[in-house]
Coordinates of C-alpha atoms in Angstrom, one line a residue:
Chain A
M1 CA 162.5 101.1 96.0
T2 CA 159.1 100.2 97.1
D3 CA 160.3 97.0 98.6
R4 CA 162.9 98.7 101.0
T5 CA 163.3 96.2 103.8
Q6 CA 163.6 97.6 107.4
S7 CA 165.5 96.7 110.3
P8 CA 165.1 92.8 110.9
V9 CA 162.4 91.4 112.7
G10 CA 161.7 88.1 114.6
A11 CA 163.0 84.7 113.3
S12 CA 163.7 85.6 109.9
A13 CA 166.4 88.0 111.0
S14 CA 168.6 85.5 112.0
T15 CA 168.7 83.5 108.9
G16 CA 170.4 86.7 107.4
T17 CA 170.5 85.7 103.6
A18 CA 166.7 84.4 103.3
P19 CA 164.3 86.8 101.9
R20 CA 162.5 88.5 105.0
Y21 CA 158.9 87.9 105.1
W22 CA 158.1 91.1 107.1
T23 CA 158.9 93.7 104.5
T24 CA 157.9 97.3 104.7
R25 CA 155.4 96.9 102.4
R26 CA 153.7 93.9 104.1
R27 CA 153.9 95.7 107.6
D28 CA 152.1 98.4 105.9
Q29 CA 149.5 96.2 104.6
L30 CA 148.8 94.7 108.1
A31 CA 148.8 98.2 109.5
A32 CA 146.2 99.5 107.3
Y33 CA 144.1 96.8 107.8
L34 CA 144.4 97.0 111.7
F35 CA 143.6 100.6 111.3
I36 CA 140.4 100.4 109.3
T37 CA 139.1 97.3 111.4
P38 CA 137.2 99.2 114.1
Q39 CA 135.3 101.5 111.4
L40 CA 134.7 98.4 109.1
I41 CA 133.4 96.1 111.8
G42 CA 131.4 99.0 113.1
T43 CA 129.9 99.7 109.7
I44 CA 129.0 96.0 109.2
V45 CA 127.4 95.4 112.7
F46 CA 125.6 98.9 113.1
V47 CA 124.8 99.8 109.4
L48 CA 124.9 97.2 106.8
I49 CA 123.3 94.3 109.0
P50 CA 120.5 96.5 110.4
L51 CA 119.8 97.8 106.9
G52 CA 119.6 93.9 105.8
L53 CA 117.5 93.1 108.8
V54 CA 115.3 96.2 108.0
G55 CA 114.3 94.5 104.5
W56 CA 113.8 91.1 106.4
Y57 CA 111.7 92.5 109.1
S58 CA 109.7 94.2 106.5
L59 CA 108.3 90.8 105.2
H60 CA 107.1 89.8 108.6
E61 CA 104.2 90.4 111.0
W62 CA 105.6 90.8 114.3
N63 CA 103.6 90.8 117.4
V64 CA 105.5 91.8 120.5
L65 CA 102.8 91.0 123.0
A66 CA 102.1 87.5 121.7
D67 CA 105.9 87.0 120.7
T68 CA 105.2 85.6 117.3
F69 CA 107.2 86.6 114.2
D70 CA 105.6 85.2 111.1
F71 CA 106.7 85.5 107.4
V72 CA 103.8 87.3 105.5
G73 CA 105.7 88.3 102.3
G74 CA 104.5 91.4 100.7
E75 CA 101.6 92.1 103.1
N76 CA 103.1 94.9 104.7
Y77 CA 103.9 96.6 101.5
Q78 CA 100.1 96.0 100.7
A79 CA 99.2 97.8 103.8
L80 CA 101.7 100.5 103.1
L81 CA 100.0 101.2 99.8
D82 CA 96.3 100.9 101.4
D83 CA 97.4 102.9 104.5
P84 CA 94.9 105.8 104.6
K85 CA 97.5 107.8 106.5
L86 CA 100.4 107.6 104.2
P87 CA 99.4 110.3 101.7
G88 CA 99.2 112.9 104.4
V89 CA 102.4 111.5 105.9
L90 CA 104.1 111.9 102.6
A91 CA 102.6 115.3 101.9
A92 CA 103.8 116.7 105.3
T93 CA 107.3 115.3 104.7
G94 CA 107.2 116.7 101.2
I95 CA 105.9 120.2 102.4
F96 CA 108.5 120.4 105.2
S97 CA 111.4 119.4 103.2
V98 CA 110.6 121.6 100.4
G99 CA 109.8 124.6 102.7
L100 CA 112.8 124.0 104.6
V101 CA 115.2 124.0 101.7
I102 CA 114.0 127.2 100.1
L103 CA 113.6 129.1 103.2
N104 CA 116.9 127.9 104.7
L105 CA 119.0 128.3 101.5
G106 CA 117.3 131.6 100.6
L107 CA 118.0 133.2 104.0
A108 CA 121.5 131.7 104.3
L109 CA 122.6 133.1 101.1
L110 CA 120.9 136.5 102.1
L111 CA 123.0 136.6 105.3
A112 CA 126.0 135.5 103.6
V113 CA 125.9 138.2 101.1
L114 CA 125.0 140.9 103.8
L115 CA 127.9 139.8 105.9
N116 CA 130.3 139.5 103.0
Q117 CA 130.3 143.4 102.8
K118 CA 133.3 145.1 104.1
L119 CA 131.5 146.4 107.1
R120 CA 132.5 146.9 110.7
G121 CA 130.9 144.3 113.2
T122 CA 129.8 141.7 110.8
I123 CA 131.6 139.1 113.2
V124 CA 129.1 139.9 115.8
F125 CA 126.1 139.3 113.6
R126 CA 127.8 136.2 112.2
T127 CA 128.2 135.0 115.9
I128 CA 124.3 135.8 116.4
F129 CA 123.2 133.8 113.4
F130 CA 125.5 131.1 114.1
S131 CA 124.5 130.7 117.8
P132 CA 121.4 128.7 117.5
V133 CA 123.4 125.9 115.9
V134 CA 125.3 125.1 119.2
V135 CA 122.1 125.2 121.4
S136 CA 120.7 122.0 122.2
L137 CA 118.0 121.3 119.6
V138 CA 115.1 120.0 122.2
A139 CA 116.1 123.2 124.5
W140 CA 115.6 125.5 121.4
T141 CA 112.3 123.6 120.6
I142 CA 111.0 124.1 124.1
V143 CA 111.6 127.8 123.9
W144 CA 109.7 128.2 120.6
N145 CA 106.9 125.7 121.9
F146 CA 106.7 128.5 124.8
L147 CA 106.8 131.4 122.5
L148 CA 104.3 130.1 120.0
Q149 CA 101.5 129.3 122.7
D150 CA 98.3 130.9 122.1
N151 CA 99.2 133.2 125.0
G152 CA 102.9 133.0 124.4
G153 CA 105.3 135.6 123.5
I154 CA 105.1 136.1 119.8
N155 CA 101.2 136.6 120.1
G156 CA 102.0 138.9 122.9
L157 CA 104.4 141.1 120.6
L158 CA 101.8 140.8 117.8
D159 CA 99.1 142.0 120.2
A160 CA 101.2 145.0 121.3
I161 CA 101.1 146.1 117.7
G162 CA 97.4 145.4 117.2
I163 CA 97.6 142.1 115.3
A164 CA 95.6 139.0 116.8
G165 CA 98.0 135.9 116.1
P166 CA 96.5 132.5 115.6
N167 CA 97.1 129.6 117.8
W168 CA 100.2 128.7 115.9
L169 CA 100.9 125.1 116.9
R170 CA 97.1 124.1 116.7
G171 CA 96.1 125.3 113.3
E172 CA 96.1 123.2 110.3
G173 CA 97.9 125.8 108.1
T174 CA 100.2 127.5 110.8
A175 CA 101.4 124.5 112.5
M176 CA 103.8 123.3 109.6
A177 CA 104.9 127.0 108.7
A178 CA 105.9 127.2 112.7
V179 CA 107.8 124.0 112.7
V180 CA 109.6 124.9 109.4
V181 CA 110.4 128.6 110.6
V182 CA 111.8 127.0 114.1
Q183 CA 113.9 124.6 112.1
V184 CA 115.2 127.3 109.6
I185 CA 116.3 129.7 112.5
K186 CA 118.0 127.0 114.4
N187 CA 120.1 125.7 111.4
V188 CA 120.5 128.3 108.9
G189 CA 123.7 129.6 110.5
L190 CA 125.5 126.6 109.3
N191 CA 124.6 127.2 105.6
M192 CA 125.4 130.8 106.1
V193 CA 128.9 129.9 106.9
L194 CA 129.5 127.6 104.1
F195 CA 128.0 130.3 101.8
L196 CA 130.3 132.7 103.4
A197 CA 133.4 130.7 102.9
A198 CA 132.3 130.2 99.2
L199 CA 131.9 133.9 98.6
Q200 CA 135.3 134.8 99.8
G201 CA 136.6 132.4 97.3
V202 CA 135.2 134.4 94.3
P203 CA 137.9 136.4 92.5
A204 CA 137.5 139.8 93.1
D205 CA 138.7 140.8 89.4
L206 CA 135.4 138.8 88.0
Y207 CA 133.3 141.8 89.7
E208 CA 135.8 144.4 88.8
A209 CA 135.4 143.4 85.1
A210 CA 131.5 143.3 85.6
K211 CA 131.5 146.6 86.9
M212 CA 133.5 148.2 84.0
D213 CA 130.9 146.5 81.8
G214 CA 128.4 148.4 83.9
A215 CA 126.4 145.4 85.1
S216 CA 124.0 146.0 88.0
R217 CA 124.5 144.6 91.5
W218 CA 121.6 142.0 90.8
R219 CA 123.0 141.0 87.4
Q220 CA 126.6 140.6 89.1
F221 CA 125.1 138.3 91.7
R222 CA 123.2 136.4 89.1
A223 CA 125.8 136.2 86.5
I224 CA 128.8 135.7 88.7
T225 CA 128.0 134.9 92.4
V226 CA 125.6 132.1 91.9
P227 CA 127.5 130.2 89.2
M228 CA 130.8 130.5 91.2
I229 CA 129.2 129.3 94.3
S230 CA 127.2 126.4 92.7
P231 CA 129.2 123.6 94.0
T232 CA 128.2 124.9 97.6
I233 CA 124.7 125.5 96.7
L234 CA 124.8 121.6 95.7
L235 CA 126.3 120.5 98.9
T236 CA 124.2 122.7 101.2
S237 CA 120.9 121.5 99.4
I238 CA 121.9 117.7 99.8
I239 CA 123.0 118.3 103.6
T240 CA 119.6 120.2 104.0
V241 CA 117.1 117.7 102.1
V242 CA 118.7 114.8 103.9
G243 CA 118.5 116.5 107.1
A244 CA 115.0 117.5 106.6
L245 CA 113.8 114.0 106.0
Q246 CA 115.3 113.0 109.4
V247 CA 113.4 115.8 111.4
F248 CA 112.0 114.2 114.6
A249 CA 112.6 116.0 117.9
Q250 CA 111.2 119.3 116.6
I251 CA 107.8 117.3 115.5
A252 CA 107.9 115.3 118.7
V253 CA 107.9 118.5 121.0
L254 CA 106.2 120.9 119.1
T255 CA 103.2 119.2 117.4
Q256 CA 103.3 115.5 118.1
G257 CA 102.4 115.3 114.6
G258 CA 99.1 117.3 114.6
P259 CA 97.0 118.8 114.0
G260 CA 95.5 115.8 112.3
T261 CA 98.5 114.3 110.3
S262 CA 99.3 117.7 108.9
T263 CA 102.8 117.7 110.8
T264 CA 103.4 114.0 111.0
V265 CA 106.7 113.5 109.0
L266 CA 108.0 110.2 108.0
V267 CA 110.4 109.5 110.7
Y268 CA 107.8 110.7 113.2
Y269 CA 105.2 108.2 111.8
L270 CA 107.9 105.3 111.8
Y271 CA 108.4 106.1 115.6
Q272 CA 104.8 106.2 116.3
Q273 CA 104.1 102.7 114.2
A274 CA 107.2 100.8 115.8
F275 CA 107.6 102.2 119.1
Q276 CA 104.2 103.5 120.3
F277 CA 102.0 100.9 118.7
H278 CA 104.7 98.2 118.5
H279 CA 104.0 97.4 114.8
F280 CA 107.9 96.4 114.4
G281 CA 107.0 94.9 110.8
Y282 CA 105.4 97.9 109.6
G283 CA 107.7 100.2 111.0
A284 CA 110.6 98.2 109.2
T285 CA 108.4 98.6 106.1
L286 CA 108.4 102.4 106.6
S287 CA 112.2 102.2 107.3
V288 CA 112.3 100.8 103.8
L289 CA 110.6 103.5 102.3
L290 CA 112.5 106.3 104.0
F291 CA 115.8 104.7 102.8
G292 CA 114.4 104.6 99.2
I293 CA 113.5 108.3 99.4
V294 CA 116.9 109.2 100.8
L295 CA 118.7 107.2 98.1
L296 CA 116.5 108.4 95.1
L297 CA 117.0 112.0 96.3
T298 CA 120.8 111.7 96.5
V299 CA 121.1 110.1 93.2
V300 CA 118.9 112.7 91.5
Q301 CA 120.8 115.4 93.1
W302 CA 124.0 114.0 92.0
Q303 CA 122.9 113.7 88.4
M304 CA 121.6 117.3 88.5
R305 CA 125.0 118.5 89.5
R306 CA 126.0 118.6 85.9
K307 CA 123.0 120.7 84.8
W308 CA 123.6 123.5 87.3
V309 CA 127.0 123.3 88.8
F310 CA 129.4 125.5 87.2
H311 CA 133.0 124.1 87.1
E312 CA 136.1 126.2 86.6
S313 CA 138.3 124.0 84.8
Chain B
M1 CA 130.0 151.9 100.1
S2 CA 127.6 154.8 100.7
R3 CA 126.6 155.9 104.0
K4 CA 122.8 155.2 103.1
G5 CA 124.1 151.7 101.9
K6 CA 125.8 151.0 105.1
L7 CA 123.0 152.0 107.2
L8 CA 120.6 149.8 104.9
I9 CA 122.7 146.8 105.6
Y10 CA 123.0 147.3 109.3
G11 CA 119.2 147.8 109.5
A12 CA 118.6 144.6 107.7
L13 CA 120.9 142.6 109.9
C14 CA 119.4 144.0 113.0
V15 CA 115.9 143.2 112.0
L16 CA 116.9 139.7 111.0
A17 CA 119.0 139.1 114.2
L18 CA 116.0 139.5 116.3
P19 CA 114.3 135.7 115.9
F20 CA 118.0 134.7 116.7
L21 CA 118.4 136.7 119.9
F22 CA 114.8 136.9 121.4
P23 CA 114.2 133.1 121.9
T24 CA 117.4 132.7 124.3
W25 CA 116.4 136.2 125.9
W26 CA 112.8 135.2 126.5
M27 CA 114.0 131.6 127.8
V28 CA 116.3 133.0 130.4
T29 CA 114.4 135.8 131.5
S30 CA 111.0 133.6 131.7
S31 CA 113.1 131.1 133.8
V32 CA 113.5 133.7 136.6
K33 CA 110.2 135.1 136.6
P34 CA 107.5 133.9 139.3
D35 CA 105.2 131.4 138.1
I36 CA 102.3 133.8 137.7
D37 CA 104.4 136.3 135.8
I38 CA 105.2 133.9 132.8
F39 CA 102.0 134.5 130.9
T40 CA 101.2 138.3 131.7
F41 CA 100.0 140.8 129.2
P42 CA 101.6 142.7 127.8
P43 CA 104.7 140.6 127.8
Q44 CA 107.4 141.8 130.3
L45 CA 110.4 141.9 128.2
I46 CA 112.4 142.6 131.5
P47 CA 111.3 140.6 134.6
T48 CA 109.8 142.8 137.3
S49 CA 110.2 140.4 140.2
F50 CA 112.8 137.5 140.4
S51 CA 112.7 134.0 141.8
L52 CA 115.0 131.0 141.4
D53 CA 112.2 128.5 142.5
A54 CA 112.0 127.1 139.0
Y55 CA 115.7 126.3 139.3
R56 CA 115.3 124.5 142.5
E57 CA 112.5 122.3 141.2
V58 CA 114.5 121.2 138.2
F59 CA 117.0 119.3 140.6
T60 CA 114.0 118.2 143.0
L61 CA 111.5 116.7 140.2
Q62 CA 114.2 114.8 138.3
P63 CA 117.7 113.5 138.9
F64 CA 118.8 116.5 136.7
A65 CA 122.4 116.7 138.0
R66 CA 122.7 112.8 137.2
Q67 CA 121.1 113.5 133.9
Y68 CA 123.4 116.4 132.9
F69 CA 126.4 114.0 133.8
N70 CA 124.9 111.3 131.6
S71 CA 125.0 113.6 128.7
A72 CA 128.4 115.0 129.3
Y73 CA 130.1 111.9 129.9
I74 CA 128.4 110.1 126.9
A75 CA 129.3 113.2 124.7
A76 CA 132.9 112.9 126.0
V77 CA 133.3 109.2 125.4
V78 CA 131.7 109.5 122.1
T79 CA 133.9 112.3 121.0
L80 CA 137.2 110.6 122.1
G81 CA 136.1 107.1 120.5
T82 CA 135.1 108.7 117.2
L83 CA 138.3 110.6 116.9
A84 CA 140.3 107.4 117.6
V85 CA 138.3 105.2 115.3
A86 CA 137.9 107.9 112.5
S87 CA 141.7 109.2 112.4
L88 CA 142.9 105.6 112.2
S89 CA 140.7 104.5 109.3
G90 CA 141.0 107.8 107.6
Y91 CA 144.7 107.9 107.8
A92 CA 144.7 104.2 106.4
F93 CA 142.4 105.1 103.4
A94 CA 144.3 108.1 102.7
R95 CA 148.2 107.2 103.2
I96 CA 148.5 103.5 102.7
R97 CA 147.9 101.4 99.7
F98 CA 146.6 98.1 100.7
R99 CA 144.6 95.4 98.5
G100 CA 140.8 95.9 98.7
Q101 CA 141.2 99.6 99.6
N102 CA 138.6 100.8 97.0
V103 CA 136.0 98.3 97.9
L104 CA 136.4 98.5 101.6
F105 CA 136.2 102.4 101.4
L106 CA 132.9 102.0 99.4
V107 CA 131.6 99.6 102.1
V108 CA 132.6 102.0 104.9
L109 CA 131.0 105.1 102.5
V110 CA 127.4 103.2 102.6
G111 CA 127.3 104.4 106.2
L112 CA 127.2 108.1 105.0
L113 CA 124.2 107.4 103.0
I114 CA 121.9 105.9 105.5
P115 CA 120.4 108.0 108.1
S116 CA 120.3 106.1 111.5
E117 CA 116.7 106.7 111.6
V118 CA 116.4 103.9 108.9
T119 CA 118.0 101.2 111.1
I120 CA 116.5 102.2 114.4
V121 CA 114.0 99.2 114.4
P122 CA 116.7 96.4 113.8
L123 CA 119.2 98.2 116.1
F124 CA 116.6 98.3 119.1
Q125 CA 116.0 94.4 118.4
M126 CA 119.8 93.8 118.2
F127 CA 120.6 95.7 121.6
H128 CA 117.4 93.9 122.9
T129 CA 119.1 90.3 122.3
W130 CA 122.3 91.7 123.9
G131 CA 120.6 92.9 127.0
M132 CA 121.5 96.1 126.5
I133 CA 118.4 98.1 126.4
D134 CA 117.9 100.6 129.1
T135 CA 121.8 101.1 129.3
H136 CA 124.0 103.8 127.8
W137 CA 125.8 101.2 125.3
P138 CA 123.7 101.8 122.2
L139 CA 124.2 105.5 122.7
V140 CA 127.9 105.0 122.8
L141 CA 128.7 102.0 120.5
V142 CA 126.5 103.1 117.5
P143 CA 127.9 106.7 117.3
I144 CA 131.6 105.6 117.6
F145 CA 131.7 102.6 115.4
G146 CA 128.5 103.1 113.1
A147 CA 127.0 105.5 110.7
P148 CA 127.8 108.8 112.5
S149 CA 131.6 108.1 112.6
V150 CA 131.8 107.6 108.8
L151 CA 131.4 111.2 108.1
A152 CA 134.3 111.7 110.7
T153 CA 136.4 109.1 108.8
F154 CA 135.7 110.7 105.4
I155 CA 136.7 114.1 106.8
M156 CA 139.8 112.9 108.2
R157 CA 140.8 111.1 104.9
Q158 CA 140.0 114.3 103.1
F159 CA 142.6 116.0 105.4
F160 CA 145.4 113.4 105.4
L161 CA 145.3 113.1 101.7
A162 CA 146.6 116.7 101.5
L163 CA 149.6 116.1 103.6
P164 CA 152.9 116.1 101.9
G165 CA 154.4 112.9 101.4
E166 CA 157.9 114.1 102.1
L167 CA 157.3 114.3 106.0
E168 CA 156.3 110.7 106.1
E169 CA 159.3 109.6 103.9
A170 CA 161.8 111.2 106.3
A171 CA 160.2 109.5 109.3
R172 CA 160.4 106.3 107.5
M173 CA 164.2 106.9 107.0
D174 CA 164.6 107.4 110.5
G175 CA 163.0 103.8 111.0
L176 CA 159.7 104.8 112.4
G177 CA 156.9 102.2 111.8
R178 CA 153.4 103.0 110.3
F179 CA 151.7 103.7 113.8
A180 CA 154.6 105.8 114.9
I181 CA 154.5 107.7 111.8
F182 CA 150.7 108.3 112.2
W183 CA 151.0 109.1 116.0
R184 CA 153.9 111.1 115.8
I185 CA 153.8 112.8 112.5
A186 CA 150.4 112.9 110.8
L187 CA 148.1 112.9 113.9
P188 CA 149.7 116.3 115.3
L189 CA 149.4 117.8 111.9
A190 CA 145.9 117.1 111.6
R191 CA 144.7 119.2 114.6
P192 CA 142.3 121.6 112.7
A193 CA 140.5 118.4 111.3
L194 CA 140.5 116.8 114.8
A195 CA 139.1 119.8 116.3
A196 CA 136.3 120.3 113.6
V197 CA 135.4 116.5 114.1
A198 CA 135.2 116.8 117.9
I199 CA 133.1 119.9 117.7
F200 CA 130.5 118.3 115.5
T201 CA 130.9 114.9 117.1
F202 CA 130.3 116.5 120.6
L203 CA 127.4 118.5 119.3
H204 CA 125.6 115.6 117.8
S205 CA 125.8 113.3 120.8
W206 CA 124.7 116.3 123.1
N207 CA 121.7 116.7 120.7
L208 CA 120.4 113.0 120.2
Y209 CA 116.8 112.6 121.1
L210 CA 115.2 109.9 119.2
E211 CA 117.8 107.1 120.4
P212 CA 117.6 108.1 123.9
I213 CA 113.8 108.0 124.0
V214 CA 113.9 104.4 122.1
F215 CA 116.7 103.0 124.2
L216 CA 116.3 104.3 127.9
S217 CA 113.4 104.1 130.3
T218 CA 114.8 104.8 133.8
P219 CA 115.0 108.6 134.6
E220 CA 118.4 107.9 136.1
L221 CA 119.9 107.0 133.1
F222 CA 118.2 109.7 130.8
T223 CA 120.1 112.2 128.7
L224 CA 119.4 116.0 129.0
P225 CA 117.4 116.4 125.7
Q226 CA 115.0 113.6 127.0
A227 CA 114.9 114.9 130.5
L228 CA 113.9 118.5 129.3
T229 CA 110.4 117.1 128.1
Q230 CA 109.8 115.3 131.2
F231 CA 108.8 118.3 133.3
V232 CA 105.2 117.9 133.1
D233 CA 102.2 118.3 135.6
A234 CA 99.8 115.8 136.5
Y235 CA 97.9 116.3 133.4
G236 CA 101.0 115.9 130.9
G237 CA 100.9 119.8 130.4
P238 CA 104.4 121.3 130.5
M239 CA 105.5 123.0 133.8
W240 CA 106.6 126.2 131.8
N241 CA 109.2 127.7 134.2
V242 CA 110.5 124.6 135.1
Q243 CA 111.3 123.4 131.6
L244 CA 112.8 126.9 130.7
S245 CA 115.1 126.8 133.5
A246 CA 116.2 123.3 132.7
A247 CA 116.6 124.3 129.2
S248 CA 118.8 127.3 130.2
L249 CA 121.1 125.1 132.2
T250 CA 121.4 122.9 129.0
A251 CA 121.9 125.6 126.6
I252 CA 123.8 128.4 128.6
P253 CA 126.9 126.5 129.1
V254 CA 127.4 125.6 125.3
L255 CA 126.4 129.1 124.5
V256 CA 129.2 130.5 126.6
V257 CA 131.9 128.2 125.3
F258 CA 130.6 129.1 121.9
V259 CA 131.0 132.8 122.2
I260 CA 134.5 132.4 123.7
A261 CA 135.7 130.0 121.0
Q262 CA 133.4 131.1 118.1
R263 CA 136.0 131.5 115.6
Q264 CA 137.5 128.1 115.9
F265 CA 133.9 126.8 116.1
I266 CA 132.8 128.3 112.9
E267 CA 135.8 127.7 110.8
G268 CA 136.1 124.4 112.0
L269 CA 132.5 123.3 111.0
A270 CA 133.0 125.5 107.6
H271 CA 136.1 123.3 106.8
T272 CA 134.1 120.0 107.4
G273 CA 131.6 121.0 104.8
L274 CA 133.9 122.7 102.4
K275 CA 136.3 119.8 101.6
G276 CA 135.6 117.1 99.1

């Protein structure tokens, strides 16, 4: 049944009685290999080989100006450990990621719960909250750069109600907060939509039963809503953390990593080292570090799913 | 729900909507203010005088029309290419049994794990060796065949897995080969998944920033995000009303398309995140 032969093909057909080589199964196999070839070659050439090269480059001292490429073993990794800027860079990366995840998921969940009420006009609000997602990232960041100037729109509005705003992007404490908020407003719509879809999948009779038992709204939220949508919380937190580690354009446009290194996240530092200072070997070492962090976080989150993701079997 | 509860929710939604709406409003209104009105105090929420000078400068200071075209055609090519590559391999992984299937799928999935920023240094060197620095090739080839399209493959596979098998068996009875089954049966049914993949691929390409600034150095070849940050005066300070006009020209068309087709947009993107 599985080896049902098809209409005759090529030379084997003329022999009639001989078993046909091009059975449906074999032709299916060939088709499958042809179908996946572009993706497979692409992954090998543009992902796996470069990943191997990153490891190889990280063991070399690479001077672009003198055109030298010398094997130095673990020297770049030693330099990484000795880099006085690295603790600041890792701290900035950590603060940005944690701040982004907490604010983004919190706000997304709040918006989703508000929009999940049976109210008129929620579709308008949904559209408003989602719209920054489709605006070009750099255009969005430029506008916020303009808004957050010392004499910009935000401080103008604050002044109108009698508050003297700080120079947001130049202050040690405020620069990072500003970058996080700009990024949250840009992307929170995506998580909001995912949460909305999850909320709509929660069976209504669970809430009915809870109401009968006299559970408060907050208790219903904690005891029913959160456990029921926990797979979506896991998914959005993975997407958001990995996205946070990749932030680049916002930093490049808003703060250039300053003041000091307070907003120099890992990808921005990697870009500076490799493409501004032409330290390709060290840039590759930083890439290995970035890859390690992404891998570690993904594994940790995947392991944690057992702990806090509720499965309805 | 009580009247009071409703009012409370509407109030909260309106306050929360402000930081989402205000930037766009401020961008567009500031871009049509004359230079001297941009930082006036108190801020002019509605412009008192009107000028399109900044919009003229957008096109005279840089080959902006050309850069616009670059972004549009690169995003179009990347979207079509990704749809082709991802639907073919997603289909094969979902609907055909072949030797080495699981291992090859794992190999492809590695692409999902690795942010493109990790490989930017060796990719720069590879394209340098191939003489493709300061061309659009890296911006087209890597997204279509590399890590960004792996997510698309994954989404297409999830969708094709859910297709009922009877349709294909009927087509096979009629003597259709694999490609014909894929092209005439599976692909037309996969329209929602294709739409979702097309939307996020287009947005991803339209937003690329790190790659263009690494690979391109000739202004005629720049893409929009990169071009936006180039409107600076002799001291490197931003020319605000020109940057804002250029940003408006970049953001408004996509916003208009989005508002018209927002249901498909939002549901499409929600689907991609939910399955799996």
